[in-house]
Tab-separated table of N, CA and C in Angstrom:
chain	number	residue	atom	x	y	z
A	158	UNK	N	-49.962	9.196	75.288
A	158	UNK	CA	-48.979	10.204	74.995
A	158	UNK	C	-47.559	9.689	75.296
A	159	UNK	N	-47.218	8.870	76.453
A	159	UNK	CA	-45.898	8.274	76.803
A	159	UNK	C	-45.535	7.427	75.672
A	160	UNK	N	-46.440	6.681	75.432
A	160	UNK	CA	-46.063	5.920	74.359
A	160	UNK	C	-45.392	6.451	73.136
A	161	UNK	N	-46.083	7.460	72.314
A	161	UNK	CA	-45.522	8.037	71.614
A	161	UNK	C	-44.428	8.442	71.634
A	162	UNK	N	-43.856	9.480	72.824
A	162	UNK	CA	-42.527	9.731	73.196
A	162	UNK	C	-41.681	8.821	73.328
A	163	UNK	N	-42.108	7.442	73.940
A	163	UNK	CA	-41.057	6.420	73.777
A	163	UNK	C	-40.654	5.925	72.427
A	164	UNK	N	-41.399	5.818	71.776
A	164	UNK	CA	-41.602	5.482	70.437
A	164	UNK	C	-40.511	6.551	69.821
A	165	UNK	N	-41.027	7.386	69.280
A	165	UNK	CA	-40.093	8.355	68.798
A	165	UNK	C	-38.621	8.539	69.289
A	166	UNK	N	-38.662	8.557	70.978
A	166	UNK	CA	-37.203	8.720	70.901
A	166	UNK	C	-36.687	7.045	70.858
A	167	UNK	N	-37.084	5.766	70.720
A	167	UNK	CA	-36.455	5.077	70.419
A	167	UNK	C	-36.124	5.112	68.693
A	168	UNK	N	-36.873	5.092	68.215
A	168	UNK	CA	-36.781	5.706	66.807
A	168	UNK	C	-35.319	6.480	66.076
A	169	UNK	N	-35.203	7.679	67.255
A	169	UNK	CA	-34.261	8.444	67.498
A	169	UNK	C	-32.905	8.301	67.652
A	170	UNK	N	-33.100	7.143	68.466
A	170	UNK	CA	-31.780	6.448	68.962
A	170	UNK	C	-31.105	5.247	67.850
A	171	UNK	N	-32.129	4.747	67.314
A	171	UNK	CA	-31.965	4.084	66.062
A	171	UNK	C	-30.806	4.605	64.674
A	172	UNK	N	-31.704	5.953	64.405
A	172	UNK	CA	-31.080	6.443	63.793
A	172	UNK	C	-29.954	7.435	63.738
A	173	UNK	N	-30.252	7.917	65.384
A	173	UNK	CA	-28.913	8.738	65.566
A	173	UNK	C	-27.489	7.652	65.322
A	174	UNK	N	-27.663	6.231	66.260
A	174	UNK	CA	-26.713	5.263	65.614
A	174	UNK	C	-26.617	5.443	64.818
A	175	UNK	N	-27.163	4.645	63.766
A	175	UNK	CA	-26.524	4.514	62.847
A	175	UNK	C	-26.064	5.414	61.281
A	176	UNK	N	-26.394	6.501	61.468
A	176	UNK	CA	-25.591	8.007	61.088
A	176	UNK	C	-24.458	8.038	61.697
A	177	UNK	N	-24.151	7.818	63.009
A	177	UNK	CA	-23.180	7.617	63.796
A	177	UNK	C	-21.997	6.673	63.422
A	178	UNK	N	-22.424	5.618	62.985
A	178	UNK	CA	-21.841	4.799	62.474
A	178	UNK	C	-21.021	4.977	61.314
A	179	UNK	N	-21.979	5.464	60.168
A	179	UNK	CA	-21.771	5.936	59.195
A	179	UNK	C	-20.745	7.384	58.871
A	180	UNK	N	-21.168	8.286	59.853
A	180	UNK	CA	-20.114	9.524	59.578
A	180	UNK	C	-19.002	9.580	60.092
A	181	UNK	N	-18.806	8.779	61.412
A	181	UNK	CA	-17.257	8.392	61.626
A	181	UNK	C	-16.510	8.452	60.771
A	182	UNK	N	-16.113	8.266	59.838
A	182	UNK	CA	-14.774	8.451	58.965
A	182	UNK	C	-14.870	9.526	58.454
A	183	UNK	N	-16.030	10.380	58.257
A	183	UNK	CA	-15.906	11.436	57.429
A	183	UNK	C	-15.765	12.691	59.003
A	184	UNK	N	-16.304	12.633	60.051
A	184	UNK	CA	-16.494	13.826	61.215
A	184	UNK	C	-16.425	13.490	62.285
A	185	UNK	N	-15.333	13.310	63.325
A	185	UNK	CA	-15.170	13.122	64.341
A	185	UNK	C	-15.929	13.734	65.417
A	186	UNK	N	-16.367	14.547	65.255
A	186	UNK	CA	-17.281	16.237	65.492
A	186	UNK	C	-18.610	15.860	65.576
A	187	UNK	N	-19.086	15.371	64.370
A	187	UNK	CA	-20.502	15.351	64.465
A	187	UNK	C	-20.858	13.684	64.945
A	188	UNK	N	-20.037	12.558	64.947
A	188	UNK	CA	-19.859	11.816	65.515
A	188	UNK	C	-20.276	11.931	67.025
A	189	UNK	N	-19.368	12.441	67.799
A	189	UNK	CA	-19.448	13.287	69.306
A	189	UNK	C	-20.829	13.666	69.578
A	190	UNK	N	-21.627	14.664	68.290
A	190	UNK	CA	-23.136	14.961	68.334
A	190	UNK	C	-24.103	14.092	68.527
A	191	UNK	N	-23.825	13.175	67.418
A	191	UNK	CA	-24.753	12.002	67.514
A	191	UNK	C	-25.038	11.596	69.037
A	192	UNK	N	-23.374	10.926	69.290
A	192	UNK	CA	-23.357	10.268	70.671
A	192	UNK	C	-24.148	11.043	71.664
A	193	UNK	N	-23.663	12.062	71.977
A	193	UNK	CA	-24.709	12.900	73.245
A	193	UNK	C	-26.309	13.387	73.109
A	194	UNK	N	-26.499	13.428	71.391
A	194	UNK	CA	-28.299	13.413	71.314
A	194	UNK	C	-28.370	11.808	71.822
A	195	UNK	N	-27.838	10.742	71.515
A	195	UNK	CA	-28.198	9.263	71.602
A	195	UNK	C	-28.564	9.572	73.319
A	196	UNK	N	-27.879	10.167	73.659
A	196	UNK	CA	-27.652	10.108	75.398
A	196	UNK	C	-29.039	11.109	76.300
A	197	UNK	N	-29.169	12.050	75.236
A	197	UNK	CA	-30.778	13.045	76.020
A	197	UNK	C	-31.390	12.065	75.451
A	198	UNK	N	-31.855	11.341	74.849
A	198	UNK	CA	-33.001	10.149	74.173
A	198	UNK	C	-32.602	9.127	75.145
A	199	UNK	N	-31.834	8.286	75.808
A	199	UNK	CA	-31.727	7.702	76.704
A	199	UNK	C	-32.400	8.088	77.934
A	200	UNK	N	-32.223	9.332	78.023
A	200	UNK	CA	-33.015	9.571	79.502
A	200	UNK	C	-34.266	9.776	79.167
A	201	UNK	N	-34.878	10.622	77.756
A	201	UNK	CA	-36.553	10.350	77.600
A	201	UNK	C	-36.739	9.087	77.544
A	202	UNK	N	-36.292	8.075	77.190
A	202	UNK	CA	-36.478	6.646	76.535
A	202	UNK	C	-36.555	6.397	78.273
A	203	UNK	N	-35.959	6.663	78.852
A	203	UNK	CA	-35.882	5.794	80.370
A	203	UNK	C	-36.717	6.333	81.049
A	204	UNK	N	-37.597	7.947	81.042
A	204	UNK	CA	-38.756	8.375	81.813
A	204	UNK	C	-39.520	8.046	81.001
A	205	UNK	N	-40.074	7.984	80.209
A	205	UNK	CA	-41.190	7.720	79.292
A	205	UNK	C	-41.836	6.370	79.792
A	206	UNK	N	-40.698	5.355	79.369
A	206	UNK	CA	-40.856	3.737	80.399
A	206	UNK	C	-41.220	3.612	81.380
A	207	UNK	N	-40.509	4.655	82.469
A	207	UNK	CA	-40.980	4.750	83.703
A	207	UNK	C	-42.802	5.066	83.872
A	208	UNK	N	-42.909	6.462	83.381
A	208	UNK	CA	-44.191	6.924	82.964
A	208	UNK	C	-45.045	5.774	82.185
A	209	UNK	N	-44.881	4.631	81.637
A	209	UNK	CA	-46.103	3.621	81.053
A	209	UNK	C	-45.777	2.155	82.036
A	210	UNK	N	-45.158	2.254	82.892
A	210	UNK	CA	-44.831	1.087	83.498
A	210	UNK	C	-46.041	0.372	84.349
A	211	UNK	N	-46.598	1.768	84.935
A	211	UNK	CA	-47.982	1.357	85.362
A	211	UNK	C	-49.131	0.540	84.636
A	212	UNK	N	-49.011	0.653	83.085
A	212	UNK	CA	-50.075	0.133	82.306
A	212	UNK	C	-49.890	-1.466	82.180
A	213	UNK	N	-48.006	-2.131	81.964
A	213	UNK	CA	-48.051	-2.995	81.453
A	213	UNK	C	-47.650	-4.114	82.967
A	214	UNK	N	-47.744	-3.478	84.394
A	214	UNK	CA	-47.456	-4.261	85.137
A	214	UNK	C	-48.866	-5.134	85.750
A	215	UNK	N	-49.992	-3.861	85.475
A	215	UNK	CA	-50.947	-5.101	86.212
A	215	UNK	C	-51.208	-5.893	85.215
A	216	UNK	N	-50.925	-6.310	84.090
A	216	UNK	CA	-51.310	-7.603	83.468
A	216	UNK	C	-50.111	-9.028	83.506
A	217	UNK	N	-48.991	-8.337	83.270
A	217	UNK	CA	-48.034	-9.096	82.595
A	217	UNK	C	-46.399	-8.398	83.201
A	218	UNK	N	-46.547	-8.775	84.546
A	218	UNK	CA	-45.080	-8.518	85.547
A	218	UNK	C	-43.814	-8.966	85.333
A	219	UNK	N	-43.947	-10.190	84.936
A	219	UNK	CA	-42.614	-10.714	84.669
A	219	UNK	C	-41.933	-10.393	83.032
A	220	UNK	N	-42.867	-10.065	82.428
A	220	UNK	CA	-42.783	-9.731	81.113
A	220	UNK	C	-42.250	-8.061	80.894
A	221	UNK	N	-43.017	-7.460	81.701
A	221	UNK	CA	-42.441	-6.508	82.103
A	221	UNK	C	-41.268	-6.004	82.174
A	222	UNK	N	-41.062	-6.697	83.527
A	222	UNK	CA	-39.736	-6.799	83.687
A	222	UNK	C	-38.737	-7.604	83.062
A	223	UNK	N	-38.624	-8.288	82.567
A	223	UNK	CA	-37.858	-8.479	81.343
A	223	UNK	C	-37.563	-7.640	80.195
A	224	UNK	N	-38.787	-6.723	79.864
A	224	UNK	CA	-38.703	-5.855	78.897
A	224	UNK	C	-37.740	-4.474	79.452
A	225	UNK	N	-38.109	-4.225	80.738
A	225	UNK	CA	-36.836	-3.204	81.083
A	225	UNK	C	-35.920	-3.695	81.128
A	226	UNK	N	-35.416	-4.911	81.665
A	226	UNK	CA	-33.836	-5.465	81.929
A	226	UNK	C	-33.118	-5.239	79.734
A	227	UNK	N	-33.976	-6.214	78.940
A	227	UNK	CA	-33.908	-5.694	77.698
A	227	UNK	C	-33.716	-4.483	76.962
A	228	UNK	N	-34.248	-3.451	77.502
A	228	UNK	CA	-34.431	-1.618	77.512
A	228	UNK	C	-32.978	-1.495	78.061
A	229	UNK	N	-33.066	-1.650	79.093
A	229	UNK	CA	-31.817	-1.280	79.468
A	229	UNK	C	-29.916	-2.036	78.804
A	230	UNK	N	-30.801	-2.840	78.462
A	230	UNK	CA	-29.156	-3.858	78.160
A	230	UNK	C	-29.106	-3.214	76.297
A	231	UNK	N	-30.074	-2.495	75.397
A	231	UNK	CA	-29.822	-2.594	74.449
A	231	UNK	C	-29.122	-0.507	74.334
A	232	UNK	N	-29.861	0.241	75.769
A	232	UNK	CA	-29.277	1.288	75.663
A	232	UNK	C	-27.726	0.850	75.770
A	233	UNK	N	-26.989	-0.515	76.688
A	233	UNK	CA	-25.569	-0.258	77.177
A	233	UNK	C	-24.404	-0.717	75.562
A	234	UNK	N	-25.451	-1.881	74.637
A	234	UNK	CA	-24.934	-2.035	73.827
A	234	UNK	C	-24.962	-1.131	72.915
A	235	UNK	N	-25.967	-0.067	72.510
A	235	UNK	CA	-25.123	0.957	71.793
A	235	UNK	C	-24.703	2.406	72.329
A	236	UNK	N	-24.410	2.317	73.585
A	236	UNK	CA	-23.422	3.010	73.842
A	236	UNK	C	-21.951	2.648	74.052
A	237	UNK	N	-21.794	0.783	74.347
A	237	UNK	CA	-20.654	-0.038	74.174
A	237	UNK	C	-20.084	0.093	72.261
A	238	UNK	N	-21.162	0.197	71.386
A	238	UNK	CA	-21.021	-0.247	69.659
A	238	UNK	C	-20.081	1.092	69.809
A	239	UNK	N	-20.801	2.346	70.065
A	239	UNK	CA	-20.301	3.665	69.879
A	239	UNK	C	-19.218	4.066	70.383
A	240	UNK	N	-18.805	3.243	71.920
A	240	UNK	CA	-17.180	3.616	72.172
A	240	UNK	C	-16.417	2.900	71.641
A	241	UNK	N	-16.716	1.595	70.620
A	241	UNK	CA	-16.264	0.945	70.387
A	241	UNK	C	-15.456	1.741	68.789
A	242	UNK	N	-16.584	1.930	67.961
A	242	UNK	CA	-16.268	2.522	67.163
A	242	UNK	C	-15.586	3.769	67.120
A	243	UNK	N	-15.861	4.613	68.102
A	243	UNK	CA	-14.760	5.630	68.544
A	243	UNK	C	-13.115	5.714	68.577
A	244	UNK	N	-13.058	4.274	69.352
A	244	UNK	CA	-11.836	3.750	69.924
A	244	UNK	C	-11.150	3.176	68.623
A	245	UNK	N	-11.666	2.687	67.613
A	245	UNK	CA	-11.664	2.135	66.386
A	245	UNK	C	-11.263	0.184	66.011
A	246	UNK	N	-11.397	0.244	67.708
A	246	UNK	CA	-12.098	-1.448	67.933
A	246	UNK	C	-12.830	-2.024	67.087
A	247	UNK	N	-12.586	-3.064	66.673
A	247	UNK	CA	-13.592	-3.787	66.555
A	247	UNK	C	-14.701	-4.182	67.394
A	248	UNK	N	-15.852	-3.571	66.103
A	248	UNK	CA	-17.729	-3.447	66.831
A	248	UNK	C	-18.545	-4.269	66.150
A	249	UNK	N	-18.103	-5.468	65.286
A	249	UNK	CA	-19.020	-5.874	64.699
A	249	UNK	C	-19.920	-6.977	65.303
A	250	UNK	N	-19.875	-6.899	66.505
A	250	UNK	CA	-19.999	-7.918	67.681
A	250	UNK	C	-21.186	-6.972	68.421
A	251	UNK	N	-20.876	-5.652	68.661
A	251	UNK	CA	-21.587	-4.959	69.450
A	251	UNK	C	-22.277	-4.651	67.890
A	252	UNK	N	-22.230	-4.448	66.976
A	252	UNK	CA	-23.756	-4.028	65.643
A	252	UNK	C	-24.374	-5.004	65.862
A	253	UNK	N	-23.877	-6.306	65.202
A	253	UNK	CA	-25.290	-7.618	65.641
A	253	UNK	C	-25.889	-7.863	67.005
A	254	UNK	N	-25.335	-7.321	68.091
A	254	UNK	CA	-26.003	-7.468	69.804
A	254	UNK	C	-27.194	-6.073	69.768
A	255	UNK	N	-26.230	-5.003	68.696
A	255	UNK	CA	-27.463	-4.037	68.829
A	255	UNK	C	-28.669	-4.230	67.972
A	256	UNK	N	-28.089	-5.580	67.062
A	256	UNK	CA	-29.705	-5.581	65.574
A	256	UNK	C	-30.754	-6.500	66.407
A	257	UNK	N	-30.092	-7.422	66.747
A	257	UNK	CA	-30.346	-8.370	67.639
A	257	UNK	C	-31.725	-7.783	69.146
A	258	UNK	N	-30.856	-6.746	69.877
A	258	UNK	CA	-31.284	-6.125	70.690
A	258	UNK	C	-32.441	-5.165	70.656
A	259	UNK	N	-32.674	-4.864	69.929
A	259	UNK	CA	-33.602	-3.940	69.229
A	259	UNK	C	-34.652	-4.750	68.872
A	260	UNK	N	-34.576	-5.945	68.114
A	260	UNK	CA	-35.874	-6.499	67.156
A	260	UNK	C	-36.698	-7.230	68.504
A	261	UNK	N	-35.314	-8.014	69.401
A	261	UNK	CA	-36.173	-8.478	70.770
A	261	UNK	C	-36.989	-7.392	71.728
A	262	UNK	N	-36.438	-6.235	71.883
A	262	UNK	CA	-36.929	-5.262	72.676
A	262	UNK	C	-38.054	-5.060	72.028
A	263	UNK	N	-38.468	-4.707	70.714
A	263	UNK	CA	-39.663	-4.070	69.990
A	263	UNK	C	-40.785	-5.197	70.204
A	264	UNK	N	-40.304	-6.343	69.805
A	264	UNK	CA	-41.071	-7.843	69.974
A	264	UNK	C	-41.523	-7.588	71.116
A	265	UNK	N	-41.005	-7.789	72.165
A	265	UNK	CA	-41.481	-7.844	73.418
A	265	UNK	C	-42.748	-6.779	74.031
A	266	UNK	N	-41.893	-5.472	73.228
A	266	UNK	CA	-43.115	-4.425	73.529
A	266	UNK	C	-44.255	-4.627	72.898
A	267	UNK	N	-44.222	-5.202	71.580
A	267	UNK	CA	-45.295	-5.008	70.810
A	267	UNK	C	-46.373	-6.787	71.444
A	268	UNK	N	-45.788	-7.037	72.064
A	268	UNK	CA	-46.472	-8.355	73.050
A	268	UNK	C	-47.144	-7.812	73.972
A	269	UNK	N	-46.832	-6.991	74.846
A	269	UNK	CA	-47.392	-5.968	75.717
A	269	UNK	C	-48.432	-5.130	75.616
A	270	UNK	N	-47.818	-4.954	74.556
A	270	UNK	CA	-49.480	-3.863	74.022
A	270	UNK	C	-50.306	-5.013	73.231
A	271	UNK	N	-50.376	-5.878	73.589
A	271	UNK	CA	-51.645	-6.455	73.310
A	271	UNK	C	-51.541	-6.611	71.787
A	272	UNK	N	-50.834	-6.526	70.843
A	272	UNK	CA	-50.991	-6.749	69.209
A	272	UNK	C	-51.435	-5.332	68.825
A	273	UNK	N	-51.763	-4.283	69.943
A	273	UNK	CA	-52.425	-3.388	69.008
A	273	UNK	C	-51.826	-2.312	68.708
A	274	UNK	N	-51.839	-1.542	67.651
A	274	UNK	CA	-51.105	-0.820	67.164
A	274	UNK	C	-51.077	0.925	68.169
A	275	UNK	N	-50.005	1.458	67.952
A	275	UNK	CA	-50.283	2.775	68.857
A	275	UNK	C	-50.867	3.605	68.420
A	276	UNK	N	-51.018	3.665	67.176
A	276	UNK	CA	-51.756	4.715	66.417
A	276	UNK	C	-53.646	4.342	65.954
């Protein structure tokens, strides 16, 4: 069941980005929305982890932990992409750290679970 929830709200966070990304020029407003759903999905995304941490430490500890330090460094880059784009900085540095960040994080998880699918 954790799994799923992680799943989904990473999912979540995916796409709340990059809508986020996208409606900036047209809604400053719903922009703001995005950002703070991105932010309740951060904290399921961070209990959920917590809640399956038990499964993937007695096999594979260091892997593990790498995969949270990863979890955690790809929530700071798109919440860094998003103030970035706010601010109207240049983010195209923080989009490729977040495409980047994401495909390693999923990799890693999907190493963890053993190849096997969640469903």
């Amino acid at each position: 069941m954790w799994s799923y929830i992680h799943l989904i709200s990473w999912v979540g966070i995916v796409v709340f980005t990059l809508v986020a990304l996208v409606i900036y020029k047209k809604s400053a407003k719903v922009f703001t929305i995005m950002q703070m759903c991105n932010r309740v999905l951060y904290i399921t995304v961070i209990l959920s982890g917590i809640m399956m941490m038990q499964y993937s430490f007695s096999e594979h500890i260091v892997v593990s932990i790498f995969k949270i330090l990863l979890g955690l460094a790809t929530i700071g880059v798109v919440e860094m992409l998003l103030v970035y784009r706010k601010k109207e900085k240049p983010s195209r540095l923080f989009f490729v750290l977040f495409i980047v960040s994401v495909i390693a994080t999923v990799s890693v998880g999907f190493y963890l679970s053993g190849g096997r699918p969640l469903f």
